[in-house]
Short mmCIF file of C-alpha atoms in Angstrom, two decimals:
data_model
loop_
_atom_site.label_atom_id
_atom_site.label_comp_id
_atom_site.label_asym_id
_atom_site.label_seq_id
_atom_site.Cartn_x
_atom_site.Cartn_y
_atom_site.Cartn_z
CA UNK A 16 -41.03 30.53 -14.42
CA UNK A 17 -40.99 26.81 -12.92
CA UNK A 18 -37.70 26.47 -14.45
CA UNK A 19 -36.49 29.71 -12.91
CA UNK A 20 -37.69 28.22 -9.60
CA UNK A 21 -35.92 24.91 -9.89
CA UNK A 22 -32.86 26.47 -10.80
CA UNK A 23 -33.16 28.94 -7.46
CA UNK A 24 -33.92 25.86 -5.53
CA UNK A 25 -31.01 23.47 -7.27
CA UNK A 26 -28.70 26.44 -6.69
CA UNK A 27 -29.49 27.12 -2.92
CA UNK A 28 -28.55 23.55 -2.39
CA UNK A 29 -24.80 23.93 -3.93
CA UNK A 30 -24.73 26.91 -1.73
CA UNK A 31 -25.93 24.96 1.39
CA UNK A 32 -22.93 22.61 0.29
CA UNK A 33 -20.66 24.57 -0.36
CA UNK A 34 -20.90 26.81 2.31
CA UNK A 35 -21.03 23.31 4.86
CA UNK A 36 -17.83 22.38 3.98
CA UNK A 37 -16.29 25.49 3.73
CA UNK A 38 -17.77 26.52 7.13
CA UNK A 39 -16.50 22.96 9.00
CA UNK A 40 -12.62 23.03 7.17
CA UNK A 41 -12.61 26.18 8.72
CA UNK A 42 -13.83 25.76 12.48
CA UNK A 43 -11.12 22.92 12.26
CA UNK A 44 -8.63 24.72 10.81
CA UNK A 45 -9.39 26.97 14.02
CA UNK A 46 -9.68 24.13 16.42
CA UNK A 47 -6.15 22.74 15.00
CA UNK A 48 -4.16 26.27 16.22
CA UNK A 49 -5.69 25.91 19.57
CA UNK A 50 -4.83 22.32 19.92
CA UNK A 51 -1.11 22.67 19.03
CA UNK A 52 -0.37 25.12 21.49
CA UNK A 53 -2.21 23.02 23.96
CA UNK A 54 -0.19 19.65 22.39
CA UNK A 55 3.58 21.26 22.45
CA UNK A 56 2.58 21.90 26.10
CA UNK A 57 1.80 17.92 26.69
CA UNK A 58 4.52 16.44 24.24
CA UNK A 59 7.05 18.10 25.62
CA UNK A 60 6.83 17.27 29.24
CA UNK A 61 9.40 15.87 31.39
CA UNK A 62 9.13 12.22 31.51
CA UNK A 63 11.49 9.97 34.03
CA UNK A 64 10.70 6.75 32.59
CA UNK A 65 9.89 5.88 29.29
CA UNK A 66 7.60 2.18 28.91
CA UNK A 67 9.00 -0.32 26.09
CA UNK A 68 7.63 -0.11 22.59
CA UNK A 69 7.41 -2.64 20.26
CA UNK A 70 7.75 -0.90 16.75
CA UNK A 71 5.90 -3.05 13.70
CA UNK A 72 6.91 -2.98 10.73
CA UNK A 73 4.73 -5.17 7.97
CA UNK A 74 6.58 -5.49 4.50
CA UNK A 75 5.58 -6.88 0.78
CA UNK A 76 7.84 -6.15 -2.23
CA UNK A 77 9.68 -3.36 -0.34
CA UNK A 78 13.30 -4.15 -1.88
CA UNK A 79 13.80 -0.40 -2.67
CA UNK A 80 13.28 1.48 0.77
CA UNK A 81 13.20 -1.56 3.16
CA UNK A 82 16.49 -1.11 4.31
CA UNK A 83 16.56 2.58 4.66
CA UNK A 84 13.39 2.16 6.52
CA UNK A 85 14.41 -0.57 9.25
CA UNK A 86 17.96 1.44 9.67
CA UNK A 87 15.62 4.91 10.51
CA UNK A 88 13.83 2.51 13.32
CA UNK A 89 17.16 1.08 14.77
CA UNK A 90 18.71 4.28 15.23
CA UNK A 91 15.35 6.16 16.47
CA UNK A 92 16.15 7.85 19.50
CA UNK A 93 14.25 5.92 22.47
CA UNK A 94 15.12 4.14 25.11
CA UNK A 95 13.49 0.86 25.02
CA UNK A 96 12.26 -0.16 21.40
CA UNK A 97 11.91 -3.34 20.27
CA UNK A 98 11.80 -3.54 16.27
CA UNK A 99 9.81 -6.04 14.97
CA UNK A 100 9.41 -6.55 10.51
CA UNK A 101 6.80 -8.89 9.11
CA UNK A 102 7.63 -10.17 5.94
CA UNK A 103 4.72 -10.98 4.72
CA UNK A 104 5.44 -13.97 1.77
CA UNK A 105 7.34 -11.06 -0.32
CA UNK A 106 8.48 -12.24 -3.69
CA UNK A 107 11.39 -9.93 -4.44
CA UNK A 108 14.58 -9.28 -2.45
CA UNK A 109 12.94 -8.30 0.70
CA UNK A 110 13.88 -10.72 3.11
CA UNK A 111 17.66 -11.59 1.65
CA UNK A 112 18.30 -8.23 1.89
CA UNK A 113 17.23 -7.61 5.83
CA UNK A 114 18.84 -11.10 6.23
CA UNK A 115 22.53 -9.55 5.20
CA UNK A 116 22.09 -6.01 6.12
CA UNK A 117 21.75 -6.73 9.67
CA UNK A 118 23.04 -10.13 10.20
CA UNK A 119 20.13 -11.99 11.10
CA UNK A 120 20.31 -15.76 12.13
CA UNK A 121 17.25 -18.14 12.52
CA UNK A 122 15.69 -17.53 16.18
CA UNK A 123 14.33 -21.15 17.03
CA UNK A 124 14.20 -20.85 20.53
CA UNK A 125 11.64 -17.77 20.81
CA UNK A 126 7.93 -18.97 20.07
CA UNK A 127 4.96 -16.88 19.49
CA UNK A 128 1.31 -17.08 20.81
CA UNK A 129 -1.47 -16.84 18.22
CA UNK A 130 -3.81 -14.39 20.52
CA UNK A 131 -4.96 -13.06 16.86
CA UNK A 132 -4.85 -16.15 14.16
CA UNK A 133 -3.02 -15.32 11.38
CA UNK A 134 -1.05 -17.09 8.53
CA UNK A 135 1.31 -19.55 9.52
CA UNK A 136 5.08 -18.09 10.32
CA UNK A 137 7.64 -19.80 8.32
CA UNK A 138 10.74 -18.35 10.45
CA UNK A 139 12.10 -16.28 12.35
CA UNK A 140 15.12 -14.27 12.94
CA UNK A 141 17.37 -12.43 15.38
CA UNK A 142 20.16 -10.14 14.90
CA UNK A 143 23.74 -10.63 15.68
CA UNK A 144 24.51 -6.56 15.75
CA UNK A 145 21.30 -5.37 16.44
CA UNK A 146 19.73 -6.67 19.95
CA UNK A 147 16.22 -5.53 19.57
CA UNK A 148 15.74 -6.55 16.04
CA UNK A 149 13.21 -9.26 15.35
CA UNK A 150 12.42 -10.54 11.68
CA UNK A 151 9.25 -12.98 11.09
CA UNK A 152 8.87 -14.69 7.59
CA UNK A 153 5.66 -15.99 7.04
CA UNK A 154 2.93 -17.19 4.41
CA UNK A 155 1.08 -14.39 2.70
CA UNK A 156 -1.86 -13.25 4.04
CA UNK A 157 -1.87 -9.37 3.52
CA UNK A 158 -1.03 -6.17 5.61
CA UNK A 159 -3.89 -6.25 8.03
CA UNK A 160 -2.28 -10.43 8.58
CA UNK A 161 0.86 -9.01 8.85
CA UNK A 162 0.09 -6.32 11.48
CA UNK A 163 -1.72 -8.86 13.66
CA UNK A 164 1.29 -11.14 13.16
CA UNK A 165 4.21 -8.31 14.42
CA UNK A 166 1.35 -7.99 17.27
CA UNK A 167 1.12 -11.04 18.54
CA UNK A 168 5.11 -11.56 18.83
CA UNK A 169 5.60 -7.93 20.26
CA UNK A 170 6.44 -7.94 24.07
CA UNK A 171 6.17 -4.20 24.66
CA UNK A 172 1.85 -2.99 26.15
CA UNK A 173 2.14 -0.17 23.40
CA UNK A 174 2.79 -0.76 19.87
CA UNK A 175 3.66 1.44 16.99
CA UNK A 176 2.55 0.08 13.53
CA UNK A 177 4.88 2.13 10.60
CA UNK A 178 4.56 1.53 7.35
CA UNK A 179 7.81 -0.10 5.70
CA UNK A 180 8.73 3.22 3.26
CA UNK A 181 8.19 5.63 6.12
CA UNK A 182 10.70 7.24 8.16
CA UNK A 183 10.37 8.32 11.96
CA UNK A 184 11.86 11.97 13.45
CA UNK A 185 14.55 11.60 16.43
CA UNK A 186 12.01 12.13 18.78
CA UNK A 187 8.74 11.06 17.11
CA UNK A 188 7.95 7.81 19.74
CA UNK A 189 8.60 10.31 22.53
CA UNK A 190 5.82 12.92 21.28
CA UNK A 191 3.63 9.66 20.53
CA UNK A 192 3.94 7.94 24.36
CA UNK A 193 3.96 11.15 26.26
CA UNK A 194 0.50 11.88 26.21
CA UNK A 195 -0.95 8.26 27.05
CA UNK A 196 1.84 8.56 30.23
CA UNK A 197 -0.05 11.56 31.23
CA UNK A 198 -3.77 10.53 30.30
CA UNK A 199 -4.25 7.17 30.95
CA UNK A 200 -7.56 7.17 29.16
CA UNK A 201 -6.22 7.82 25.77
CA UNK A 202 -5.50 4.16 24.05
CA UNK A 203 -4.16 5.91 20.53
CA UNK A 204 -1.67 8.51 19.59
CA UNK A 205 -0.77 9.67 16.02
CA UNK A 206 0.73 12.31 14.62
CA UNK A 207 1.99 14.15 11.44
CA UNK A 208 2.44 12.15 7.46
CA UNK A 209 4.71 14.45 5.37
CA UNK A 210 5.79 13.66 2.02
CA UNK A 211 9.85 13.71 0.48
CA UNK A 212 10.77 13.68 -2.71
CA UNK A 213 13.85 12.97 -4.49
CA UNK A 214 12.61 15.27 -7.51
CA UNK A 215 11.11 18.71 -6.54
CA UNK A 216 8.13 17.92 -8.96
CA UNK A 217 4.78 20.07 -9.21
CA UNK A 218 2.36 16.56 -8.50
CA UNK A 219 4.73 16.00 -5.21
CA UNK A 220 4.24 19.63 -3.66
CA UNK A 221 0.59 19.15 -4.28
CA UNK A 222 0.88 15.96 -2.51
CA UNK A 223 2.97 17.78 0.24
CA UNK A 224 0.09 21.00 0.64
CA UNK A 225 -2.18 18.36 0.52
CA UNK A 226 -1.17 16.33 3.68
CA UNK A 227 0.06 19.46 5.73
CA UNK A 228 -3.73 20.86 5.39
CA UNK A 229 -5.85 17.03 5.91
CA UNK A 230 -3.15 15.36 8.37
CA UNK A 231 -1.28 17.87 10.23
CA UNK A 232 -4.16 19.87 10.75
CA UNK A 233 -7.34 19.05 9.80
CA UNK A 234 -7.60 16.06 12.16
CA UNK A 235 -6.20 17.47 15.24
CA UNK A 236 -9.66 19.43 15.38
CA UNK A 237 -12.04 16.31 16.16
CA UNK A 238 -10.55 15.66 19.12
CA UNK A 239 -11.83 17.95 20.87
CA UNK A 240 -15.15 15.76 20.51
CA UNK A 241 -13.27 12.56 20.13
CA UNK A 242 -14.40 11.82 17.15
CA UNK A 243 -10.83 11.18 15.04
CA UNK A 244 -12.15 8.19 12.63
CA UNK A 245 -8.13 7.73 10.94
CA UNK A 246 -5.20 7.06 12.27
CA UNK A 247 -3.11 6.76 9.29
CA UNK A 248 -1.37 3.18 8.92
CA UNK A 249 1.91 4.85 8.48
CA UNK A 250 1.89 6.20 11.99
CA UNK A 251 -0.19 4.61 14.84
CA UNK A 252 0.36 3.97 18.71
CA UNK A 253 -1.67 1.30 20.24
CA UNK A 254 -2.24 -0.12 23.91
CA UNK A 255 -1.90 -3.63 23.22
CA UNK A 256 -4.63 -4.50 25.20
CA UNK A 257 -7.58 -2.54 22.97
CA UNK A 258 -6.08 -4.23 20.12
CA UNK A 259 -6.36 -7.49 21.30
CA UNK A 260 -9.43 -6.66 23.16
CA UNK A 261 -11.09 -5.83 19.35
CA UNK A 262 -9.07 -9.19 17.76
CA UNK A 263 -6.76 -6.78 15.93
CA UNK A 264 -6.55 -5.66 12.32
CA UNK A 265 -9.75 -6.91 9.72
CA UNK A 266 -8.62 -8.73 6.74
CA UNK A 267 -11.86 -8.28 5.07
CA UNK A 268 -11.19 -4.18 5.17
CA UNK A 269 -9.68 -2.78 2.47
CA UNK A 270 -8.62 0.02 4.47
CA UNK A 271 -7.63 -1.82 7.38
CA UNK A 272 -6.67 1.44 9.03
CA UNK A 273 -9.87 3.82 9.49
CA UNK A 274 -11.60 0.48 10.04
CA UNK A 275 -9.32 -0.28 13.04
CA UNK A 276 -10.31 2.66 14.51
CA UNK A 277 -13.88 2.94 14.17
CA UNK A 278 -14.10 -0.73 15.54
CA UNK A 279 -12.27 0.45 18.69
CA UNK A 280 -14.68 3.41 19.03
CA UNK A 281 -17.09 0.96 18.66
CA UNK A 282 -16.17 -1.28 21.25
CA UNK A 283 -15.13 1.19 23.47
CA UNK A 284 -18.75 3.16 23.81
CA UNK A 285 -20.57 -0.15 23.48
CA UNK A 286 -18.66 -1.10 26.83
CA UNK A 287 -19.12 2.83 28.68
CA UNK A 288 -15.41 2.56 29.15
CA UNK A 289 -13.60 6.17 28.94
CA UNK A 290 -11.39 6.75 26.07
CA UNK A 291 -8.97 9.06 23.94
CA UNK A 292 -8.44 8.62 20.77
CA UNK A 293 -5.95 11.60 19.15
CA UNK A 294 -3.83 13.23 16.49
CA UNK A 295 -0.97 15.24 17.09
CA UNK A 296 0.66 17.80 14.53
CA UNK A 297 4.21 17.59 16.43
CA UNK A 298 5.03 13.95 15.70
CA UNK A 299 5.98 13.47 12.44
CA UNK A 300 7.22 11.07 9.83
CA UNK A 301 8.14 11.00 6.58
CA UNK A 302 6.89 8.74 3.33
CA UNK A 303 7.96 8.50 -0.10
CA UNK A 304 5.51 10.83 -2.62
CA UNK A 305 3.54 9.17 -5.15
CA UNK A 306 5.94 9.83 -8.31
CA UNK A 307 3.23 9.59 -10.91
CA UNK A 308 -0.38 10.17 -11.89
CA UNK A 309 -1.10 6.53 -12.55
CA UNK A 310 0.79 5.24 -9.38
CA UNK A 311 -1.61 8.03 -7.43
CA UNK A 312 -5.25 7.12 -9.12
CA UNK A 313 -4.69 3.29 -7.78
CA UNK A 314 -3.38 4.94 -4.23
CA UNK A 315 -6.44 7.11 -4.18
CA UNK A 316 -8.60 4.72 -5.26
CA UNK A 317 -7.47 2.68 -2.55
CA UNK A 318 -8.49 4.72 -0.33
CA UNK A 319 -11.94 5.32 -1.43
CA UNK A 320 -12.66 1.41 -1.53
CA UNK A 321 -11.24 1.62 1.96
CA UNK A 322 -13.46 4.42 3.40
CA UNK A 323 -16.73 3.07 1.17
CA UNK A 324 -15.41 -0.33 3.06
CA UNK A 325 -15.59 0.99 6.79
CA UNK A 326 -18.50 2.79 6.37
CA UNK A 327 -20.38 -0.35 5.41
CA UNK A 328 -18.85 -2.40 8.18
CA UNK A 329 -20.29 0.20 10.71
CA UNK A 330 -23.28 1.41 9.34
CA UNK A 331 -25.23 0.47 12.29
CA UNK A 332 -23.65 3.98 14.28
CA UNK A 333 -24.71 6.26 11.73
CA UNK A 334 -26.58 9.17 13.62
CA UNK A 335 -27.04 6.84 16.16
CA UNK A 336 -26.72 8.70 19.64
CA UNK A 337 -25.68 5.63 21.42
CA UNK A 338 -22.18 6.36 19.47
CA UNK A 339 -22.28 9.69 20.53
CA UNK A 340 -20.08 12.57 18.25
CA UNK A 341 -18.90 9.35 16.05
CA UNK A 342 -22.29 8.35 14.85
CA UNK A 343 -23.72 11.69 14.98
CA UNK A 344 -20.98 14.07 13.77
CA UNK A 345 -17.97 12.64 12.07
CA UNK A 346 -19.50 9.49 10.27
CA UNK A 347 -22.40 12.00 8.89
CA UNK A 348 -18.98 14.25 7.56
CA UNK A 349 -17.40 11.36 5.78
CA UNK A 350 -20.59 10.73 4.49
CA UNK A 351 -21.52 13.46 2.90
CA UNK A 352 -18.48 14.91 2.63
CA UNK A 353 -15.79 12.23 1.56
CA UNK A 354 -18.17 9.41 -0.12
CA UNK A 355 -21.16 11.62 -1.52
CA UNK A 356 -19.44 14.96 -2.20
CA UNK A 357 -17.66 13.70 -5.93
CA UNK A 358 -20.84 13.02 -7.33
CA UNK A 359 -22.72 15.72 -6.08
CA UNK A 360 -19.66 18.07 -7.66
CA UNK A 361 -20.19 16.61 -10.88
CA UNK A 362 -24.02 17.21 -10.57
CA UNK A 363 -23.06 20.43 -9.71
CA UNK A 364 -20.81 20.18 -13.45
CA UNK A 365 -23.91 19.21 -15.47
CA UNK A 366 -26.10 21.71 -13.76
CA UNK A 367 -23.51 24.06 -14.67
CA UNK A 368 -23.47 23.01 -18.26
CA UNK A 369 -26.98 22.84 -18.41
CA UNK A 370 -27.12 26.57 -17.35
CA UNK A 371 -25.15 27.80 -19.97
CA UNK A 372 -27.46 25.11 -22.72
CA UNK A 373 -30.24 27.29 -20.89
CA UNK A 374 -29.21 30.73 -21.29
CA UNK A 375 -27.68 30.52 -24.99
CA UNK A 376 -31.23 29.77 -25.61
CA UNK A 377 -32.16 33.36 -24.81
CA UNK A 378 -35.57 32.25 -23.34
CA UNK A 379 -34.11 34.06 -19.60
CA UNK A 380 -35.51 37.33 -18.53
CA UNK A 381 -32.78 39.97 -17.31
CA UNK A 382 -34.46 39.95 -14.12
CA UNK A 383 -33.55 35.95 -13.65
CA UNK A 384 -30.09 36.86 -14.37
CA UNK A 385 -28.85 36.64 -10.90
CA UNK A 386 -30.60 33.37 -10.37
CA UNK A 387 -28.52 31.82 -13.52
CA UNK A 388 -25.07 33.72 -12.40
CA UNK A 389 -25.26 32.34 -8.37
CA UNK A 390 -24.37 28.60 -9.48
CA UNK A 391 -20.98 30.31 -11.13
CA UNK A 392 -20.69 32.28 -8.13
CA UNK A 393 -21.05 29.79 -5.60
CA UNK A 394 -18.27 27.58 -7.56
CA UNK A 395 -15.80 30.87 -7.70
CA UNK A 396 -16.23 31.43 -4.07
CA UNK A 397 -15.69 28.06 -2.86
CA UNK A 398 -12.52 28.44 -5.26
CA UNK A 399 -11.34 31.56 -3.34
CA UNK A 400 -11.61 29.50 -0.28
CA UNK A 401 -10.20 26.51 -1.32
CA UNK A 402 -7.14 28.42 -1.70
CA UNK A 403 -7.03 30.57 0.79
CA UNK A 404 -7.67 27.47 2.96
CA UNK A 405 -4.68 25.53 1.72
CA UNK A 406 -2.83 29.26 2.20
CA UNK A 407 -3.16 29.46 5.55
CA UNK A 408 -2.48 25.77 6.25
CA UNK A 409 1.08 25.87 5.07
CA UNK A 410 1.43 29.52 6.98
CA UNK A 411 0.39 27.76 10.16
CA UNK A 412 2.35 24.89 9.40
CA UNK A 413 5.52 27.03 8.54
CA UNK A 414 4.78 29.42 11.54
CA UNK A 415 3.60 26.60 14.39
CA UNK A 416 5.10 23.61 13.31
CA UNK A 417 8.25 22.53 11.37
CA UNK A 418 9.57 25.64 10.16
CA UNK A 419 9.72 25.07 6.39
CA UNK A 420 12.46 27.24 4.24
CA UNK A 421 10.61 29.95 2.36
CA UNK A 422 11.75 28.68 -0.79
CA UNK A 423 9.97 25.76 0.11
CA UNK A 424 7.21 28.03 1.88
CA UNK A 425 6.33 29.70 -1.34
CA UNK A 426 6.43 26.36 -3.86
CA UNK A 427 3.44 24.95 -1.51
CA UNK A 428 1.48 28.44 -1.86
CA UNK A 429 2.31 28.16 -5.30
CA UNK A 430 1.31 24.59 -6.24
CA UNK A 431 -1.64 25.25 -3.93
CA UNK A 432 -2.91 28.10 -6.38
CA UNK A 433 -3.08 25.39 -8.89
CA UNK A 434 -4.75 22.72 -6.87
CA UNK A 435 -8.58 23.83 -7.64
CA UNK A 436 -7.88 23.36 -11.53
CA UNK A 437 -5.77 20.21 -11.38
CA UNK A 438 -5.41 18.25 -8.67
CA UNK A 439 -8.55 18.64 -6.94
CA UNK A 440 -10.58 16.99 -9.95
CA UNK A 441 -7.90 14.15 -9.87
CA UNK A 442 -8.70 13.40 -6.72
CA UNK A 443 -12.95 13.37 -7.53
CA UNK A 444 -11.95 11.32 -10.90
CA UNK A 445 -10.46 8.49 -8.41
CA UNK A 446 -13.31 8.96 -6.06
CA UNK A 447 -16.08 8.24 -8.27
CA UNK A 448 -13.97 5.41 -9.75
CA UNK A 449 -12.69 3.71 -6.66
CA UNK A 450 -16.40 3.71 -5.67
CA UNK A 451 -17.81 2.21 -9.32
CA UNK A 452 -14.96 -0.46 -8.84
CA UNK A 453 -16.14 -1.32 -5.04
CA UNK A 454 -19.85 -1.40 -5.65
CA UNK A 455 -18.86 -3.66 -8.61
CA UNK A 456 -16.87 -5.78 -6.44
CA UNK A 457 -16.69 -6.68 -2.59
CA UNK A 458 -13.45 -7.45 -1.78
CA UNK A 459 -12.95 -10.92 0.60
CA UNK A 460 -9.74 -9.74 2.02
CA UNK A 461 -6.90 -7.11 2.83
CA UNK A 462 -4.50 -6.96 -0.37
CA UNK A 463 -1.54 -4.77 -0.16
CA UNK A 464 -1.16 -1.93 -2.51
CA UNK A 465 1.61 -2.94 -4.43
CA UNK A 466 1.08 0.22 -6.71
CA UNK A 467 1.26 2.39 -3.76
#
């Protein structure tokens, strides 16, 4: 009977859970269909003057896609952008090959102030053909170093920090600035990570249902309590001055980007000043997919170090009301249901296996049958969901959004079908072991992820 009991109480917690995270990815999912018809409304305002941008770009190793990526920025479609690339002490082709693909000459004259100390600058360039092009060679020091670096020689009060193997839309910066023009108190903008692919491969359309469903949409719902916690590093715009005013990027954060952010809501309530922080689903740019299944465990893992890393930087806001929705609401979520929720999912595995131990056993009652079927229910129903979840992502995306082909349409609906049995437990295998590698090891500063 006690054993009955525990297995009635063990399996109303899965349910609690379960039904948690099923109930919140669904009030956002809501939240994110209000918001875009309330964002193409803002984004695509007239606007009679446009401010100057300083686009960053930090680079390491990036000889395949650096190129491709600086060209996108130089022919982006706005008015005043100034391009600035960070070469951060690369030790393949990078800098040669900016050097002769857009004529750049040594820039002795311009000299930078060091509001944010960072590793000495070996050189810089200018461009002969391309007037707003700025290259900086300097000592490695790693991407957070080289994001302070591009922000300390930028000129422009807003900044937009790109990874170097992304590509922007035509009218991406536009979407981005529009808002802040209109809302002074917002101080970030960011907007939409897809993934391309050269090969149409199963593991990159799960990597493309993936990001439409926990960038393009899932984020857009905190802000109606402005709680957004990531803005990804691949697409960020900053006022200058909150970036200064928090001493820019930490180079002890492994993931320099969510830590950014929770620093400047940080400051920012600590001080009573009124602030936006948002995510946009219109604004968009594109980065290379992972190509393979070792390349993604040391991304994902990445992450998880990086997450595990801001969330013991900040620890002092958790369900603290001081912080208001941040340390009551959204740092609780990532908690529980980013950090904690692998491990309690393979509990959840073991309790399963031990139910089935149990029952072969025949020492059950038919009576206590329901109590040992509800922990096989509870897992087939947040299945169902999972699904239907990722479903209706793409349908909004397709319907709201960008307008995908329905070949393409139906290869997302399809690979998300096989997401729950795959691709899912990838992602909780490089949970649990990018946490067992950070507990194991704190790291002393910002690396950059050379394996994606």
């Amino acid at each position: 009977m006690l054993v009955i009991k525990s297995i009635y109480f063990i399996s109303l917690f899965f349910f609690s859970f379960v039904c948690a995270g099923v109930l919140i990815r669904f009030i956002m999912l809501i939240l994110s269909v209000i918001w875009i018809s309330r964002e193409k409304k803002m984004i695509k305002s007239v606007v009679n003057h446009y401010p100057k941008v300083s686009l960053l770009i930090p680079a390491y190793n990036e000889e395949d896609t650096i190129i491709e990526s600086v060209t996108h920025a130089v022919n982006a479609d706005y008015p005043d952008l100034e391009i600035i690339v960070v070469n951060d002490g690369s030790k393949d082709k990078t800098l040669s090959l900016i050097i002769d693909a857009f004529d750049l000459i040594e820039h002795k004259e311009k000299q930078i102030t060091e509001t944010i100390p960072t590793q000495q600058i070996i050189q810089i360039f200018k461009s002969e053909t391309v007037n707003n092009l700025v290259v900086i060679n300097k000592e490695n020091g790693g991407k957070a170093d080289a994001l302070n670096c591009a922000i300390n020689a930028s000129s422009a009060q807003y900044v937009l920090a790109l990874d170097a193997d992304t590509h922007l839309t035509k009218n991406t910066i536009r979407y981005l600035i529009r808002p802040i023009l209109q809302d002074k108190e917002i101080v970030v903008t960011s907007g939409s990570v897809r993934i391309i692919s050269e090969k149409n491969s199963i593991l990159s359309n799960l990597q493309k249902a993936e990001f439409v469903n926990s960038i393009s949409l899932f984020r857009t719902g905190w802000n109606y309590i402005n709680a957004n916690l990531i803005v990804s590093g691949a697409l960020g715009l900053f006022n200058k001055k909150v970036l200064f005013d928090v001493n820019g990027y930490h180079n002890l954060a492994i993931g320099e980007d969510m830590e950014l952010i929770v620093r400047i809501h940080r400051r920012l309530l600590e001080n009573h000043e009124p602030y936006k922080i948002l995510q946009f689903a219109l604004p968009t740019c594109f980065t290379q997919a992972v190509p393979s299944i070792k390349e993604m465990i040391n991304q994902r893992k990445r992450w998880q170090k990086g997450l595990l890393s801001s969330l013991r930087l900040n620890t002092k806001l958790f369900f603290n009301p001081s912080y208001k929705a941040i340390g009551l609401i959204a740092l609780p979520f990532y908690i529980l249901f980013e950090a904690l929720s692998p491990f309690i999912e393979v509990l959840g595995l073991f309790f399963y296996i031990f139910l089935i131990i149990y029952k072969s056993t025949g020492s059950i009652m038919p009576a206590d049958n329901f109590a040992m079927a509800s922990p096989f229910i509870i897992w087939f129903a947040g299945l169902v969901f999972a699904v239907f979840n990722d479903w209706l992502s793409i349908t909004i995306d397709k319907m709201l959004l960008r307008g995908m082909s329905w070949k393409e349409y139906f290869q997302l609906l399809l690979s998300a079908c096989t997401s729950p049995f795959f691709y899912h437990f990838l992602q909780v295998y490089c949970k649990i072991k990018g946490t067992v590698e950070y507990v194991s090891t704190i790291q002393t500063s910002t690396k950059w992820d050379t394996k994606r």
